[in-house]
Amino acid sequence: MSKFQARLLMMVAANLLVACMATAVPKLISYQGQLNDQNGVPVNGTVSFVFSIYDVPVGGTALWTEAQSISLSNGIFNVQLGVVTSLPTAVFAADSRYLGVQAGADAEMTPRQRLTTTAYSYRAETLSLPIVPIGGVVAWNKSMPGTPALPDGWVECNGQVISDPSSPYNGQVVPELNGTSGTQRFLRGSATSGITGGSESHVHSVGAMPGRYNDQSQRTPGSPGNTSAASTLPSYYEVVWIIRIK
């Protein structure tokens, strides 16, 4: 016989509170519930819980799991999910996610609870405020010491084919904006977008004008001709262009 009565188990406030702030996004979900025993009496003391997040309401494999020992008073408990095992951003990469709760030695309770929309603000970690829409291209300081890896949903603009069924760009080619291959492009504002324009390469030269001498010694002062001069590039900082694909 189960120690806890699953039917009366979770009288949940179920507020999944994740603050979206420009400076940082807490990797925690606040969760409140009430645990009763098999006779419906609120439980007091410390109980071991296992929390899991799934992408299906029944069965399946947990995308994330965390065990905590929680102190209960009159059956009420408050817990922050993610304090033991961090919550990866990818857990909330789709619309439907379900929370499973196991108390003590009992089996996981049924039904699982669907996570509410508020929890999906957790995905703001993948963005910088203001929110960058899918298709947004931004500069990324990739090689600066301390720069973390790209979050889920972003790729470098290296001309590769997207292979991600969850992206609306699946099967399409990313613009090639990085590197020194000779085929990379620069960004140009236009009334349309996503269109490749211009030549792959071109050369600038200063040639002789009609009626003028190319020989510097015979050139009329002030007249143009074939000339060359040393030049240097202005100071610059290299960055990598990245695009949001989902």
Tab-separated table of C-alpha atoms in Angstrom:
chain	number	residue	atom	x	y	z
A	1	MET	CA	0.000	0.000	0.000
A	2	SER	CA	1.260	3.425	-0.834
A	3	LYS	CA	2.318	5.597	2.032
A	4	PHE	CA	0.898	8.681	0.372
A	5	GLN	CA	-2.486	9.103	-1.213
A	6	ALA	CA	-1.859	10.073	-4.806
A	7	ARG	CA	-5.419	11.281	-5.407
A	8	LEU	CA	-5.078	13.937	-2.713
A	9	LEU	CA	-1.378	14.417	-3.075
A	10	MET	CA	-0.855	17.660	-4.884
A	11	MET	CA	-3.102	20.548	-3.906
A	12	VAL	CA	-0.859	22.797	-5.903
A	13	ALA	CA	-0.466	26.506	-6.070
A	14	ALA	CA	1.784	25.455	-8.960
A	15	ASN	CA	3.219	28.846	-9.683
A	16	LEU	CA	6.195	28.284	-11.921
A	17	LEU	CA	7.983	31.510	-11.309
A	18	VAL	CA	10.891	32.358	-13.527
A	19	ALA	CA	11.937	35.986	-13.677
A	20	CYS	CA	13.121	37.378	-17.000
A	21	MET	CA	15.663	40.074	-16.305
A	22	ALA	CA	18.098	41.781	-18.622
A	23	THR	CA	21.037	41.053	-16.345
A	24	ALA	CA	20.407	37.405	-15.529
A	25	VAL	CA	17.789	34.687	-15.739
A	26	PRO	CA	17.495	32.532	-12.600
A	27	LYS	CA	17.768	28.835	-13.419
A	28	LEU	CA	15.163	27.928	-10.833
A	29	ILE	CA	11.459	27.119	-10.822
A	30	SER	CA	9.496	27.772	-7.617
A	31	TYR	CA	6.995	25.041	-6.818
A	32	GLN	CA	4.513	24.699	-3.949
A	33	GLY	CA	2.406	21.720	-2.979
A	34	GLN	CA	0.685	19.796	-0.189
A	35	LEU	CA	1.370	16.176	0.684
A	36	ASN	CA	-1.164	14.010	2.516
A	37	ASP	CA	-0.834	10.459	3.738
A	38	GLN	CA	-3.067	7.585	2.596
A	39	ASN	CA	-5.734	8.676	5.087
A	40	GLY	CA	-5.759	12.247	3.841
A	41	VAL	CA	-3.842	13.573	6.841
A	42	PRO	CA	-1.223	16.263	6.039
A	43	VAL	CA	2.322	14.985	6.434
A	44	ASN	CA	4.883	16.567	8.770
A	45	GLY	CA	8.637	15.967	8.763
A	46	THR	CA	11.223	15.374	6.081
A	47	VAL	CA	10.289	13.478	2.914
A	48	SER	CA	12.472	12.544	-0.056
A	49	PHE	CA	11.105	13.772	-3.375
A	50	VAL	CA	12.141	13.150	-6.969
A	51	PHE	CA	11.054	15.746	-9.525
A	52	SER	CA	11.227	15.018	-13.263
A	53	ILE	CA	10.320	16.916	-16.416
A	54	TYR	CA	9.001	15.041	-19.467
A	55	ASP	CA	7.869	15.925	-22.971
A	56	VAL	CA	4.890	13.543	-22.734
A	57	PRO	CA	2.082	13.271	-20.139
A	58	VAL	CA	2.522	9.491	-19.733
A	59	GLY	CA	5.583	7.256	-20.114
A	60	GLY	CA	8.624	8.508	-21.977
A	61	THR	CA	12.077	9.349	-20.655
A	62	ALA	CA	12.707	12.218	-18.278
A	63	LEU	CA	14.448	15.215	-19.836
A	64	TRP	CA	15.560	16.349	-16.386
A	65	THR	CA	15.480	14.805	-12.887
A	66	GLU	CA	16.321	16.086	-9.433
A	67	ALA	CA	16.077	14.540	-5.942
A	68	GLN	CA	15.535	16.660	-2.828
A	69	SER	CA	14.813	16.030	0.849
A	70	ILE	CA	12.124	18.504	1.853
A	71	SER	CA	10.795	19.523	5.266
A	72	LEU	CA	6.992	19.596	5.389
A	73	SER	CA	4.773	21.473	7.821
A	74	ASN	CA	1.119	20.475	7.835
A	75	GLY	CA	1.761	18.895	4.455
A	76	ILE	CA	2.818	22.175	2.843
A	77	PHE	CA	6.168	22.438	1.108
A	78	ASN	CA	7.923	24.994	-1.048
A	79	VAL	CA	10.802	23.958	-3.253
A	80	GLN	CA	12.989	25.471	-5.916
A	81	LEU	CA	13.622	23.076	-8.761
A	82	GLY	CA	17.111	23.346	-10.184
A	83	VAL	CA	19.071	23.897	-6.960
A	84	VAL	CA	20.554	20.373	-7.083
A	85	THR	CA	20.627	19.620	-10.802
A	86	SER	CA	20.727	22.624	-13.108
A	87	LEU	CA	17.868	23.109	-15.551
A	88	PRO	CA	19.200	23.182	-19.130
A	89	THR	CA	17.596	25.734	-21.411
A	90	ALA	CA	16.897	22.961	-23.931
A	91	VAL	CA	14.375	21.402	-21.519
A	92	PHE	CA	11.936	24.158	-22.528
A	93	ALA	CA	12.686	24.032	-26.253
A	94	ALA	CA	9.142	22.883	-27.094
A	95	ASP	CA	5.601	23.833	-26.104
A	96	SER	CA	4.561	20.850	-23.977
A	97	ARG	CA	6.438	19.868	-20.839
A	98	TYR	CA	5.123	17.887	-17.858
A	99	LEU	CA	6.289	17.706	-14.248
A	100	GLY	CA	6.369	14.313	-12.519
A	101	VAL	CA	6.587	14.086	-8.721
A	102	GLN	CA	7.599	11.060	-6.659
A	103	ALA	CA	7.379	11.108	-2.847
A	104	GLY	CA	9.216	8.624	-0.640
A	105	ALA	CA	9.223	5.046	-1.935
A	106	ASP	CA	5.949	5.473	-3.831
A	107	ALA	CA	5.744	5.398	-7.585
A	108	GLU	CA	5.574	8.671	-9.470
A	109	MET	CA	2.203	10.315	-8.965
A	110	THR	CA	-0.375	10.591	-11.692
A	111	PRO	CA	-1.330	12.563	-13.582
A	112	ARG	CA	1.760	14.586	-14.351
A	113	GLN	CA	1.247	18.324	-14.288
A	114	ARG	CA	1.722	20.337	-17.428
A	115	LEU	CA	4.072	23.253	-16.925
A	116	THR	CA	2.401	26.584	-17.479
A	117	THR	CA	3.415	29.225	-19.980
A	118	THR	CA	5.205	31.276	-17.335
A	119	ALA	CA	7.907	28.653	-17.069
A	120	TYR	CA	8.828	29.195	-20.680
A	121	SER	CA	10.198	32.618	-19.833
A	122	TYR	CA	13.188	30.521	-18.785
A	123	ARG	CA	14.059	30.368	-22.470
A	124	ALA	CA	14.941	34.054	-22.305
A	125	GLU	CA	18.420	32.864	-21.308
A	126	THR	CA	18.987	32.172	-24.988
A	127	LEU	CA	18.316	35.779	-25.853
A	128	SER	CA	19.406	39.242	-24.933
A	129	LEU	CA	16.796	41.876	-24.258
A	130	PRO	CA	15.173	43.191	-26.332
A	131	ILE	CA	14.148	39.799	-27.713
A	132	VAL	CA	15.859	38.787	-30.946
A	133	PRO	CA	13.377	37.225	-33.408
A	134	ILE	CA	14.076	34.024	-35.308
A	135	GLY	CA	16.224	35.034	-38.264
A	136	GLY	CA	17.946	37.784	-36.297
A	137	VAL	CA	21.665	38.129	-37.060
A	138	VAL	CA	23.970	39.609	-34.417
A	139	ALA	CA	27.698	39.928	-33.836
A	140	TRP	CA	29.189	37.542	-31.254
A	141	ASN	CA	32.513	38.052	-29.465
A	142	LYS	CA	33.318	34.351	-29.754
A	143	SER	CA	37.011	34.259	-28.848
A	144	MET	CA	37.041	36.604	-25.865
A	145	PRO	CA	38.147	34.680	-22.745
A	146	GLY	CA	35.144	33.722	-20.663
A	147	THR	CA	32.635	33.755	-23.521
A	148	PRO	CA	30.305	30.748	-23.045
A	149	ALA	CA	29.254	28.453	-25.864
A	150	LEU	CA	26.339	29.435	-28.085
A	151	PRO	CA	22.989	28.656	-26.425
A	152	ASP	CA	20.478	26.355	-28.045
A	153	GLY	CA	18.725	27.947	-30.997
A	154	TRP	CA	21.744	29.876	-32.342
A	155	VAL	CA	24.350	28.928	-34.960
A	156	GLU	CA	27.259	30.684	-36.614
A	157	CYS	CA	26.674	32.093	-40.089
A	158	ASN	CA	29.099	29.782	-41.898
A	159	GLY	CA	27.087	28.788	-44.952
A	160	GLN	CA	26.059	25.430	-43.505
A	161	VAL	CA	22.774	23.569	-44.039
A	162	ILE	CA	20.496	23.564	-40.985
A	163	SER	CA	19.633	20.055	-39.823
A	164	ASP	CA	17.165	20.622	-36.993
A	165	PRO	CA	13.498	19.599	-37.367
A	166	SER	CA	12.513	22.022	-34.594
A	167	SER	CA	13.779	24.990	-36.639
A	168	PRO	CA	11.677	26.658	-39.359
A	169	TYR	CA	14.957	26.867	-41.323
A	170	ASN	CA	15.474	23.101	-41.331
A	171	GLY	CA	17.104	22.111	-44.631
A	172	GLN	CA	17.975	25.689	-45.585
A	173	VAL	CA	21.429	27.203	-45.987
A	174	VAL	CA	22.652	29.726	-43.423
A	175	PRO	CA	24.127	32.937	-44.904
A	176	GLU	CA	27.914	32.781	-45.100
A	177	LEU	CA	29.149	35.865	-43.291
A	178	ASN	CA	32.306	34.667	-41.526
A	179	GLY	CA	35.810	33.510	-42.412
A	180	THR	CA	38.166	34.311	-45.271
A	181	SER	CA	37.013	31.854	-47.926
A	182	GLY	CA	36.284	34.578	-50.471
A	183	THR	CA	32.590	33.672	-50.616
A	184	GLN	CA	31.468	35.339	-47.411
A	185	ARG	CA	29.093	38.285	-47.635
A	186	PHE	CA	28.547	41.514	-45.801
A	187	LEU	CA	25.193	42.758	-44.514
A	188	ARG	CA	23.354	45.358	-46.571
A	189	GLY	CA	20.007	46.915	-45.766
A	190	SER	CA	17.294	46.440	-48.398
A	191	ALA	CA	13.556	46.478	-48.919
A	192	THR	CA	13.767	42.685	-49.085
A	193	SER	CA	15.935	40.242	-47.191
A	194	GLY	CA	17.465	36.807	-47.515
A	195	ILE	CA	18.573	37.517	-51.080
A	196	THR	CA	22.190	37.182	-52.189
A	197	GLY	CA	23.354	40.101	-54.294
A	198	GLY	CA	26.569	41.470	-55.771
A	199	SER	CA	29.569	39.749	-57.267
A	200	GLU	CA	31.629	37.140	-55.501
A	201	SER	CA	34.690	39.346	-55.930
A	202	HIS	CA	35.761	42.518	-57.715
A	203	VAL	CA	38.865	44.649	-58.165
A	204	HIS	CA	39.340	48.392	-57.848
A	205	SER	CA	42.026	49.990	-60.018
A	206	VAL	CA	43.096	53.468	-61.054
A	207	GLY	CA	43.904	53.548	-64.765
A	208	ALA	CA	45.024	56.144	-67.319
A	209	MET	CA	42.433	58.609	-68.461
A	210	PRO	CA	42.134	59.431	-72.168
A	211	GLY	CA	44.588	62.085	-73.338
A	212	ARG	CA	46.800	61.740	-70.284
A	213	TYR	CA	50.261	60.276	-69.804
A	214	ASN	CA	50.870	57.304	-67.598
A	215	ASP	CA	54.525	58.195	-67.143
A	216	GLN	CA	54.824	60.261	-63.993
A	217	SER	CA	57.721	62.279	-65.466
A	218	GLN	CA	55.607	63.434	-68.429
A	219	ARG	CA	52.383	63.972	-66.578
A	220	THR	CA	50.861	67.399	-66.449
A	221	PRO	CA	50.697	68.541	-62.817
A	222	GLY	CA	47.288	67.799	-61.393
A	223	SER	CA	46.368	65.304	-64.111
A	224	PRO	CA	45.325	61.770	-63.134
A	225	GLY	CA	47.174	58.669	-64.222
A	226	ASN	CA	48.230	55.238	-63.003
A	227	THR	CA	49.358	55.781	-59.463
A	228	SER	CA	49.812	53.654	-56.385
A	229	ALA	CA	50.149	54.515	-52.746
A	230	ALA	CA	50.600	52.568	-49.537
A	231	SER	CA	47.541	52.388	-47.297
A	232	THR	CA	46.523	50.687	-44.069
A	233	LEU	CA	43.186	49.440	-42.802
A	234	PRO	CA	41.581	51.345	-39.977
A	235	SER	CA	41.625	49.626	-36.593
A	236	TYR	CA	39.045	46.881	-36.360
A	237	TYR	CA	37.826	44.133	-34.053
A	238	GLU	CA	36.948	40.695	-35.369
A	239	VAL	CA	33.606	39.188	-34.400
A	240	VAL	CA	31.586	36.186	-35.550
A	241	TRP	CA	28.120	36.640	-37.018
A	242	ILE	CA	25.458	34.349	-35.563
A	243	ILE	CA	21.794	33.795	-36.418
A	244	ARG	CA	18.850	32.655	-34.324
A	245	ILE	CA	17.238	29.635	-35.991
A	246	LYS	CA	14.547	28.711	-33.444
